[in-house]
Short mmCIF file of C-alpha atoms and ligand atoms in Angstrom, two decimals:
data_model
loop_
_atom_site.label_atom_id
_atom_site.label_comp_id
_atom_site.label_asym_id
_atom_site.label_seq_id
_atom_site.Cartn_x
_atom_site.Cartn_y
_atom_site.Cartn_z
CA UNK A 27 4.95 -25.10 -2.45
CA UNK A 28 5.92 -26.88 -5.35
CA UNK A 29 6.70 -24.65 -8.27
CA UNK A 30 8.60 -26.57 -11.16
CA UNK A 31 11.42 -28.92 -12.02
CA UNK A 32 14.93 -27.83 -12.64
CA UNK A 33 18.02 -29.83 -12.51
CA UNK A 34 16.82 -32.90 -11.82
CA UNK A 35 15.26 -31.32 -8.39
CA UNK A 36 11.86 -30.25 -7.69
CA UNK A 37 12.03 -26.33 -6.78
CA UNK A 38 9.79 -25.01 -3.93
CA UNK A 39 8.87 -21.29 -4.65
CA UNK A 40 8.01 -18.93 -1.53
CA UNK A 41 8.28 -16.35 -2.96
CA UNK A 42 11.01 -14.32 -5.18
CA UNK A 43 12.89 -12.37 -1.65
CA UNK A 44 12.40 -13.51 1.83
CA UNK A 45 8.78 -11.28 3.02
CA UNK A 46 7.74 -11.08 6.44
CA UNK A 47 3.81 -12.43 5.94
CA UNK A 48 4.77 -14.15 2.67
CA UNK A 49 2.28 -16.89 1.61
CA UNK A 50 5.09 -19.58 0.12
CA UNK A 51 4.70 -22.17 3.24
CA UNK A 52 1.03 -21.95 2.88
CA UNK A 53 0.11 -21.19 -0.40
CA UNK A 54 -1.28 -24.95 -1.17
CA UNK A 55 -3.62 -24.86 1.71
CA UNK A 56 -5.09 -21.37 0.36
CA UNK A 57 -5.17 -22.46 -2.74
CA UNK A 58 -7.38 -25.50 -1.75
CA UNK A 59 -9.84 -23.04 -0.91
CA UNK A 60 -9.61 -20.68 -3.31
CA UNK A 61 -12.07 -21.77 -5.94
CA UNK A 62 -11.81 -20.00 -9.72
CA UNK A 63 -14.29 -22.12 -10.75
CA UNK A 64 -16.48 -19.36 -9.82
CA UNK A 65 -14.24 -16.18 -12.00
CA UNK A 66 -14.03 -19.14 -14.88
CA UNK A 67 -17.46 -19.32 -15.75
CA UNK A 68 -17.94 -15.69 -15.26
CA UNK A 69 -19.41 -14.52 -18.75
CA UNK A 70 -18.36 -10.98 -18.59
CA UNK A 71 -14.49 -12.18 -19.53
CA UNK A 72 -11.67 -14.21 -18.82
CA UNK A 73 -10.18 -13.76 -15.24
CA UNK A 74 -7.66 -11.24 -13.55
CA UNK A 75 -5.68 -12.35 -11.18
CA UNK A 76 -5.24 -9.20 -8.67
CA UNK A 77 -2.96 -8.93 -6.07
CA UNK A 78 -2.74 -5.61 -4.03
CA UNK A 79 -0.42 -6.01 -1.64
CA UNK A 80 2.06 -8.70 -3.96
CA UNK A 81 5.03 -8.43 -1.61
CA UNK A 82 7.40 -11.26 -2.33
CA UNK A 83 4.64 -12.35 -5.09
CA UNK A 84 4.67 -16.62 -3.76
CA UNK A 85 0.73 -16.33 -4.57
CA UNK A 86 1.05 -14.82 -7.41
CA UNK A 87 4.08 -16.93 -8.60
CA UNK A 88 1.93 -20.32 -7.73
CA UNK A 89 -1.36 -18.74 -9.27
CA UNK A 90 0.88 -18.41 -12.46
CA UNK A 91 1.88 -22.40 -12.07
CA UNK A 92 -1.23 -23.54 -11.39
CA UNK A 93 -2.48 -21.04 -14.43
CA UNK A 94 -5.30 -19.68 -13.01
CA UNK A 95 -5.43 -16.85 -15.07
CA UNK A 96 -3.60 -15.27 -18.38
CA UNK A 97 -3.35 -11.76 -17.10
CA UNK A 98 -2.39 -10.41 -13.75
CA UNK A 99 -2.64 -7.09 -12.05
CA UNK A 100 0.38 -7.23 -9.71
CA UNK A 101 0.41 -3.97 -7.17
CA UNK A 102 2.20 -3.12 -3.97
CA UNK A 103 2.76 0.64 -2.26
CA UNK A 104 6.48 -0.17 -1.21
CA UNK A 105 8.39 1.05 -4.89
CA UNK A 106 11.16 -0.92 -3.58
CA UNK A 107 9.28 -3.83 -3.70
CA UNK A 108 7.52 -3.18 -7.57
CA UNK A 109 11.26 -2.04 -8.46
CA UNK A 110 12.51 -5.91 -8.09
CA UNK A 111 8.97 -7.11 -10.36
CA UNK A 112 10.06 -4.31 -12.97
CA UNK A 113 13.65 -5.02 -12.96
CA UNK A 114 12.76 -9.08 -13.51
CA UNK A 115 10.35 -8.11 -16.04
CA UNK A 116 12.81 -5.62 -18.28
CA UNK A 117 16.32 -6.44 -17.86
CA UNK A 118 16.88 -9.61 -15.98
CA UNK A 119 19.74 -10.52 -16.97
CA UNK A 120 22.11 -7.38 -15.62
CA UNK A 121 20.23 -7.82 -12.44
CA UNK A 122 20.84 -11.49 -11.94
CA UNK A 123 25.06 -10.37 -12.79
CA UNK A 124 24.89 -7.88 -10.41
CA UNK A 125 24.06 -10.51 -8.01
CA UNK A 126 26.33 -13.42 -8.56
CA UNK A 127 29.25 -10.47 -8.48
CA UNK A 128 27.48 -9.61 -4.77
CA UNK A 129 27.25 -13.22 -3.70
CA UNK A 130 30.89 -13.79 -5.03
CA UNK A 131 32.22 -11.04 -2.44
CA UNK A 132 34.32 -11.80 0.66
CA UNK A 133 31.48 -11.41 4.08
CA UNK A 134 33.69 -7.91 4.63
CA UNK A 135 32.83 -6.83 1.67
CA UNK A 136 29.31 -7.55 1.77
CA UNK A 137 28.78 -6.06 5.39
CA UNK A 138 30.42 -2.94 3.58
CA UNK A 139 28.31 -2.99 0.55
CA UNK A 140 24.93 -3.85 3.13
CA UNK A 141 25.74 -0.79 5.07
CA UNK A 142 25.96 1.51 1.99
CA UNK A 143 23.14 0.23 0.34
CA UNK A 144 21.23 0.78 3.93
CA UNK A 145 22.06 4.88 3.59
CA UNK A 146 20.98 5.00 -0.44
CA UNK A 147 18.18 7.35 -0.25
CA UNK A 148 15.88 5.62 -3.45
CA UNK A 149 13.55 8.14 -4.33
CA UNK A 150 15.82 9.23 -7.48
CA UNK A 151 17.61 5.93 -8.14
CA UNK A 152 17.21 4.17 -11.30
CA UNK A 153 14.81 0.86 -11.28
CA UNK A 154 17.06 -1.35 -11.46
CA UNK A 155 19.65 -0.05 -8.83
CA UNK A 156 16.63 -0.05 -6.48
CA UNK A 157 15.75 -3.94 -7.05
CA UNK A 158 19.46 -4.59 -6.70
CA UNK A 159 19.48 -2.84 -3.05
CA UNK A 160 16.10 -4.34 -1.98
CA UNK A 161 17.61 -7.90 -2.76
CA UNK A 162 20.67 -7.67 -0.89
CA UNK A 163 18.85 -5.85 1.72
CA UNK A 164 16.65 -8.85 2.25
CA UNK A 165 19.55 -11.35 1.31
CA UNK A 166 21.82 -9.93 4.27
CA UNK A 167 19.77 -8.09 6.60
CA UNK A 168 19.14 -9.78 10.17
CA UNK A 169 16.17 -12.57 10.06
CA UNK A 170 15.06 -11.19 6.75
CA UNK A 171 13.08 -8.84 7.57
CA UNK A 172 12.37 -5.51 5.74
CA UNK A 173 11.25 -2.47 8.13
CA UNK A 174 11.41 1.16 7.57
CA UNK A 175 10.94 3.67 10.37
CA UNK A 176 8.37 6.59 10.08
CA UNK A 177 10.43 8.48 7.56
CA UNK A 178 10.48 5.62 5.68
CA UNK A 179 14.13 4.78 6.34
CA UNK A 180 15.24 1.04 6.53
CA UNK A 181 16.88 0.13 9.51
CA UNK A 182 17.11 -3.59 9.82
CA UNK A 183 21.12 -4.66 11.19
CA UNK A 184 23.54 -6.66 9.16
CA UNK A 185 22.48 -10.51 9.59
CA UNK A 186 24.51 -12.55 7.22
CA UNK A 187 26.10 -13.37 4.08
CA UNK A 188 23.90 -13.50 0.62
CA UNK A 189 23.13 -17.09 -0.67
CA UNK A 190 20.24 -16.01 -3.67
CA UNK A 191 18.86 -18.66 -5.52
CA UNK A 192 19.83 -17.67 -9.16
CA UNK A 193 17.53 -21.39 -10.40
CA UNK A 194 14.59 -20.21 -8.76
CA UNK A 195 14.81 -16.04 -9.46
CA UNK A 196 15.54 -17.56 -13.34
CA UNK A 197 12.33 -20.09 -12.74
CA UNK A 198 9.67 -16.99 -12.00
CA UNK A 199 11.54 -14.75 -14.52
CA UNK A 200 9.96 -17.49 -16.76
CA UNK A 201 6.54 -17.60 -15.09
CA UNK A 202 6.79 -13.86 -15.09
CA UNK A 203 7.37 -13.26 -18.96
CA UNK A 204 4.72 -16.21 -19.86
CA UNK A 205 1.91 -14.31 -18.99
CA UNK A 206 0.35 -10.43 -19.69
CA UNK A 207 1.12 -8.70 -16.45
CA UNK A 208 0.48 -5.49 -15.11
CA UNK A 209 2.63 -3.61 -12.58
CA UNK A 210 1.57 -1.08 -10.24
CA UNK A 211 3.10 1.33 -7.39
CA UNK A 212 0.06 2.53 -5.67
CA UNK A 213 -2.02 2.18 -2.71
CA UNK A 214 -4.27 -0.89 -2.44
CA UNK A 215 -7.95 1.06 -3.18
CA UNK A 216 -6.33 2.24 -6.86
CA UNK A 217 -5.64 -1.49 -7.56
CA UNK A 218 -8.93 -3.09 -6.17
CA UNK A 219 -10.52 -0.26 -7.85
CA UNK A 220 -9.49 -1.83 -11.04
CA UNK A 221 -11.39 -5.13 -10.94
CA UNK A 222 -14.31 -5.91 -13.00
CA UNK A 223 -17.02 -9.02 -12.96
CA UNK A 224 -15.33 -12.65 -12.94
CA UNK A 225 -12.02 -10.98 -11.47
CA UNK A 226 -10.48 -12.25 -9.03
CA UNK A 227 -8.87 -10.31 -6.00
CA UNK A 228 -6.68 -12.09 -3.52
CA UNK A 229 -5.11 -9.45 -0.86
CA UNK A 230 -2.78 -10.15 2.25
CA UNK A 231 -2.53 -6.88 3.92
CA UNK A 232 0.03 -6.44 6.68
CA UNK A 233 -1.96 -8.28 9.49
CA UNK A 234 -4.01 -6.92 12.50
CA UNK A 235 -1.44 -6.54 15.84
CA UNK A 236 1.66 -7.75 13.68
CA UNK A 237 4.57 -6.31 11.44
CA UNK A 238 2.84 -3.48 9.45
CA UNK A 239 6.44 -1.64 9.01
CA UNK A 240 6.78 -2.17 5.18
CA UNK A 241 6.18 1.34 4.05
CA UNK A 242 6.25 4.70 6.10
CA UNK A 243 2.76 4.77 6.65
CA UNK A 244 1.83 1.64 8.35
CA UNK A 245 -1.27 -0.25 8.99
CA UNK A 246 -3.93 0.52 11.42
CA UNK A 247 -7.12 -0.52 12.05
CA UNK A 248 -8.36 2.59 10.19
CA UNK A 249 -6.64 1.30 6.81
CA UNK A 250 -7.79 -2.07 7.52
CA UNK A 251 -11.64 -0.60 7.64
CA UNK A 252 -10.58 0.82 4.41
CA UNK A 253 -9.99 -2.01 2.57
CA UNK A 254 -12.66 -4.09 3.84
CA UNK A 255 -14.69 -1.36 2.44
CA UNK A 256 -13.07 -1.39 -0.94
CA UNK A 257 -13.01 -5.12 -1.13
CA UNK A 258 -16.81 -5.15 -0.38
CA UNK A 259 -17.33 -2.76 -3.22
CA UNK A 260 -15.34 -4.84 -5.69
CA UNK A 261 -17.55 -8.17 -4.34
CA UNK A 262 -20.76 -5.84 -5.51
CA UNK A 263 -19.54 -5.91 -8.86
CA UNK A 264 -19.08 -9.44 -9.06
CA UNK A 265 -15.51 -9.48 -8.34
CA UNK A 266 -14.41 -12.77 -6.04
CA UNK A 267 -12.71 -11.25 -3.21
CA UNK A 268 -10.10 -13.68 -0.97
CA UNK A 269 -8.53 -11.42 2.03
CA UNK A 270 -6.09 -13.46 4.39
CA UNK A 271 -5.87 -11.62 8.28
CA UNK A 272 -4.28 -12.59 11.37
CA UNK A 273 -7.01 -15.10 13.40
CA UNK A 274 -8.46 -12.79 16.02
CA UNK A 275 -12.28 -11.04 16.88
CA UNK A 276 -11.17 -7.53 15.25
CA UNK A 277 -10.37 -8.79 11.85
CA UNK A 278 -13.54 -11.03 11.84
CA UNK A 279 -15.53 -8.01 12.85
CA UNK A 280 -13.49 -5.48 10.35
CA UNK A 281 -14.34 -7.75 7.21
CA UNK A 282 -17.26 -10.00 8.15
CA UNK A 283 -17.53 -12.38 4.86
CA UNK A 284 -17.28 -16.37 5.15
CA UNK A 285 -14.08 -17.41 7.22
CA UNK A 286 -11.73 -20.19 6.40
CA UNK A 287 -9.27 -21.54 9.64
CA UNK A 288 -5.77 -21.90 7.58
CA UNK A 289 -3.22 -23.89 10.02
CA UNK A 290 0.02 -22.55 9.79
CA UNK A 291 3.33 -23.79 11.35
CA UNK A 292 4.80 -19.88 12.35
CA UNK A 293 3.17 -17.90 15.67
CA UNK A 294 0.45 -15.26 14.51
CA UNK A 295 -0.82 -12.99 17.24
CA UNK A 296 -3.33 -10.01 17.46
CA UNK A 297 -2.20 -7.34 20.52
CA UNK A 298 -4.26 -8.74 23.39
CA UNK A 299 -4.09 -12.44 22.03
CA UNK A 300 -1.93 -15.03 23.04
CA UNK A 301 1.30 -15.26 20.67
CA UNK A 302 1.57 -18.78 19.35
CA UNK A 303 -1.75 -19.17 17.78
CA UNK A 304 -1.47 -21.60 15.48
CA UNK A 305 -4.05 -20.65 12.34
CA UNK A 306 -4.65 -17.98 10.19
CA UNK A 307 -7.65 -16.33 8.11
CA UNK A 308 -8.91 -16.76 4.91
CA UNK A 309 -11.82 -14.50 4.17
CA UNK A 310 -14.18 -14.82 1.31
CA UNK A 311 -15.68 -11.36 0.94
CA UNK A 312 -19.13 -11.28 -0.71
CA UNK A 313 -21.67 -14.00 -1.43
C1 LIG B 3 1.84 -9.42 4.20
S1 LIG B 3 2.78 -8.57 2.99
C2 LIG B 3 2.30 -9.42 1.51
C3 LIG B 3 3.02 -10.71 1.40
C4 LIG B 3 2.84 -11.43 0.08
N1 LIG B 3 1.53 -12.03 -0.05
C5 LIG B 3 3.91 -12.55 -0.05
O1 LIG B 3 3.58 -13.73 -0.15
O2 LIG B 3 5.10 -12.18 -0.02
C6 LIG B 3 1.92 -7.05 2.89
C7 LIG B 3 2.35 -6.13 1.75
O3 LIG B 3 1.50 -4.98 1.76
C8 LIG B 3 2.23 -3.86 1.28
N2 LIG B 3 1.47 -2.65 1.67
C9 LIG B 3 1.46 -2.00 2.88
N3 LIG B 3 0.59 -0.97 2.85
C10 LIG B 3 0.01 -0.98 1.61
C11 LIG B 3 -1.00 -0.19 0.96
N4 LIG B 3 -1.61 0.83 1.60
N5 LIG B 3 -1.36 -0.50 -0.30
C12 LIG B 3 -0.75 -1.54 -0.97
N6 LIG B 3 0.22 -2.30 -0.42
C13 LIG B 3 0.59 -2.05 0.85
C14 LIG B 3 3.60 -4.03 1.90
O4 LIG B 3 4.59 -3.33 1.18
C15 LIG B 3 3.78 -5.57 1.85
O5 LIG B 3 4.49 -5.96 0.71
#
């Protein structure tokens, strides 16, 4: 995804931390779909742009590019994630020292620092502390993935060394600050909850028979009947609704709506289906 021009160099954007399910390879080819055409003619007001499950925000980020919309409800139920979104928001600049002093340390060092950070317990720490660990968390940890066991513990090995890309983290602290936006720590029915006619709502749960380890609650098929019901409530009141799931029968029969085939280059799978699929869903919930 194409996201601005810096240096000379055109920067591609997927996101602000490396998120298993984030949208940054494919963002384009949902965004061909996703119409605001629709949300711009909308009387009632201007659009939202709502995200409920943000996670490494590459939708958001891009929706802000392309601007789609002048305010933006950004929500996710992980605090570790919102911490990084407040941190960028507020005090960018320590955060972004922090880092380069991280980056700047011998692998040792970092391995040390990793393991440390790993045992933090971050219900009491300060925002910014929080973003810092979540960053080199996903920076070092092995394939860059983020999972927390049932007590909500992350557990993910030491992978590598941090390489952050201070151009691109300094880019969306731009897009970021450039528009009114609105951050939340809650659970996705709260956010949803808070659209109104000509909003629009674009939400990538954790998918159906994949990774749903972000927070210590998961994702079953339970929470996934949950939100379809929420997002068919917002759709009654005129909100456009875009939901992206894993391309099997039980998400299809969970939301119902008008189904877009999305190719994507990475293996999707629902438990049952054959790993290696090579599409994904883009639901448009309502009429
Ligand atoms: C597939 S990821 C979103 C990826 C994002 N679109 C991106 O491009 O990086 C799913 C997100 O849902 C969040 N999540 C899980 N359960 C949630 C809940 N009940 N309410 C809101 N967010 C939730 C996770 O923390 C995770 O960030």
């Amino acid at each position: 995804m194409t996201f601005g021009v810096a240096g000379g160099r055109m920067l591609r954007m997927n996101g602000l931390f490396r998120w298993a399910g984030g949208k940054g390879r494919i963002a384009d080819k949902l965004f061909a779909h996703i119409d605001t055409r629709q949300a711009e003619q909308h009387p009632a007001r201007a659009p939202r742009w709502i995200e409920p499950f943000v996670g490494g925000g590459a939708m958001a980020l891009e929706a802000m590019r392309r601007g789609l919309a002048h305010k933006y409800i950004l929500a996710d139920a992980s605090a570790d994630v919102m911490s990084v979104y407040e941190t960028l928001y507020q005090d960018a600049p320590s955060l972004l020292l922090e880092l380069r002093r991280f980056q700047a340390m011998p692998k040792t060092m970092q391995q040390t620092q990793f393991l440390w950070q790993r045992r933090q317990v971050t219900d009491c720490m300060f925002t910014c502390l929080r973003a810092m660990r979540l960053l080199i968390l996903q920076a070092c940890g092995f394939n860059g993935l983020y999972r927390v066991n049932k007590s909500g513990v992350y557990n993910v090995p030491f992978g590598r060394c941090a390489t952050f890309d201070f151009e691109l983290l300094a880019e969306a602290v731009k897009r970021l600050r450039e528009h009114e936006v609105k951050l939340l720590t809650q659970d996705f029915e709260q956010t949803t909850a808070l659209a109104g006619p000509g909003d629009i709502v674009y939400a990538d749960p954790p998918y159906l028979g994949t990774h749903s380890a972000y927070t210590a609650q998961g994702f079953n098929v339970e929470t996934h009947r949950r939100l379809a019901a929420a997002l068919w409530r917002a759709a009654s009141r005129d909100v456009v609704c875009w939901l992206s799931g894993s391309d099997c029968e039980e998400t299809r029969a969970v939301y119902g709506g008008t189904v877009y085939s999305i190719p994507v280059s990475r293996s999707m799978s629902c438990k049952g289906a054959t790993r290696g699929t090579k599409t994904e869903l883009l639901i448009r919930i309502g009429s």
